[in-house]
Amino acid sequence: MISTKRATTIICEKDKDKRNELVDKLSEEDAKYLLKHCLTVIHRDPEFDFKFE
């Protein structure tokens, strides 16, 4: 399972190319884990609005 630190690094990376490179290095298991959790957060709150500032 992906570590919290690694997931945070990917999520917070502002440079699209670097972020995509990090995502490409994920195992299929880690990618599924992150996607499932992201979808849980998004669907739990229909007014979900997440912004990086």
mmCIF file of N, CA, C and O in Angstrom, residues 12-30:
data_model
loop_
_atom_site.group_PDB
_atom_site.id
_atom_site.type_symbol
_atom_site.label_atom_id
_atom_site.label_comp_id
_atom_site.label_asym_id
_atom_site.label_seq_id
_atom_site.Cartn_x
_atom_site.Cartn_y
_atom_site.Cartn_z
ATOM 1 N N CYS A 12 0.344 16.928 -4.005
ATOM 2 C CA CYS A 12 0.740 18.333 -3.834
ATOM 3 C C CYS A 12 1.700 18.838 -4.912
ATOM 4 O O CYS A 12 2.018 20.026 -4.924
ATOM 5 N N GLU A 13 2.165 17.967 -5.790
ATOM 6 C CA GLU A 13 3.090 18.389 -6.846
ATOM 7 C C GLU A 13 2.354 19.278 -7.845
ATOM 8 O O GLU A 13 1.370 18.872 -8.448
ATOM 9 N N LYS A 14 2.818 20.498 -8.002
ATOM 10 C CA LYS A 14 2.165 21.456 -8.894
ATOM 11 C C LYS A 14 2.581 21.285 -10.348
ATOM 12 O O LYS A 14 1.794 21.556 -11.245
ATOM 13 N N ASP A 15 3.797 20.840 -10.570
ATOM 14 C CA ASP A 15 4.292 20.654 -11.936
ATOM 15 C C ASP A 15 3.639 19.407 -12.539
ATOM 16 O O ASP A 15 3.834 18.293 -12.048
ATOM 17 N N LYS A 16 2.854 19.611 -13.578
ATOM 18 C CA LYS A 16 2.089 18.509 -14.179
ATOM 19 C C LYS A 16 2.990 17.383 -14.664
ATOM 20 O O LYS A 16 2.678 16.208 -14.466
ATOM 21 N N ASP A 17 4.119 17.719 -15.301
ATOM 22 C CA ASP A 17 5.014 16.683 -15.817
ATOM 23 C C ASP A 17 5.622 15.854 -14.691
ATOM 24 O O ASP A 17 5.689 14.624 -14.783
ATOM 25 N N LYS A 18 6.050 16.511 -13.615
ATOM 26 C CA LYS A 18 6.605 15.787 -12.468
ATOM 27 C C LYS A 18 5.541 14.913 -11.816
ATOM 28 O O LYS A 18 5.795 13.773 -11.438
ATOM 29 N N ARG A 19 4.331 15.484 -11.668
ATOM 30 C CA ARG A 19 3.232 14.735 -11.069
ATOM 31 C C ARG A 19 2.905 13.501 -11.911
ATOM 32 O O ARG A 19 2.756 12.395 -11.380
ATOM 33 N N ASN A 20 2.829 13.676 -13.219
ATOM 34 C CA ASN A 20 2.546 12.538 -14.102
ATOM 35 C C ASN A 20 3.641 11.486 -14.025
ATOM 36 O O ASN A 20 3.361 10.282 -14.079
ATOM 37 N N GLU A 21 4.870 11.911 -13.901
ATOM 38 C CA GLU A 21 5.993 10.973 -13.772
ATOM 39 C C GLU A 21 5.855 10.152 -12.485
ATOM 40 O O GLU A 21 6.065 8.939 -12.488
ATOM 41 N N LEU A 22 5.484 10.822 -11.401
ATOM 42 C CA LEU A 22 5.292 10.121 -10.128
ATOM 43 C C LEU A 22 4.126 9.133 -10.217
ATOM 44 O O LEU A 22 4.215 8.009 -9.718
ATOM 45 N N VAL A 23 3.055 9.540 -10.873
ATOM 46 C CA VAL A 23 1.896 8.662 -11.038
ATOM 47 C C VAL A 23 2.271 7.450 -11.894
ATOM 48 O O VAL A 23 1.873 6.318 -11.594
ATOM 49 N N ASP A 24 3.054 7.673 -12.940
ATOM 50 C CA ASP A 24 3.465 6.571 -13.814
ATOM 51 C C ASP A 24 4.292 5.522 -13.078
ATOM 52 O O ASP A 24 4.301 4.346 -13.466
ATOM 53 N N LYS A 25 4.945 5.909 -12.002
ATOM 54 C CA LYS A 25 5.769 4.979 -11.226
ATOM 55 C C LYS A 25 4.959 4.149 -10.228
ATOM 56 O O LYS A 25 5.489 3.210 -9.646
ATOM 57 N N LEU A 26 3.680 4.501 -10.044
ATOM 58 C CA LEU A 26 2.852 3.763 -9.089
ATOM 59 C C LEU A 26 2.579 2.347 -9.590
ATOM 60 O O LEU A 26 2.408 2.121 -10.784
ATOM 61 N N SER A 27 2.484 1.443 -8.643
ATOM 62 C CA SER A 27 2.037 0.096 -9.004
ATOM 63 C C SER A 27 0.535 0.164 -9.252
ATOM 64 O O SER A 27 -0.149 1.110 -8.849
ATOM 65 N N GLU A 28 0.008 -0.831 -9.929
ATOM 66 C CA GLU A 28 -1.430 -0.867 -10.193
ATOM 67 C C GLU A 28 -2.205 -0.883 -8.870
ATOM 68 O O GLU A 28 -3.226 -0.207 -8.727
ATOM 69 N N GLU A 29 -1.699 -1.603 -7.897
ATOM 70 C CA GLU A 29 -2.357 -1.685 -6.585
ATOM 71 C C GLU A 29 -2.419 -0.313 -5.912
ATOM 72 O O GLU A 29 -3.461 0.087 -5.383
ATOM 73 N N ASP A 30 -1.306 0.424 -5.937
ATOM 74 C CA ASP A 30 -1.267 1.755 -5.327
ATOM 75 C C ASP A 30 -2.185 2.730 -6.062
ATOM 76 O O ASP A 30 -2.868 3.545 -5.440
#
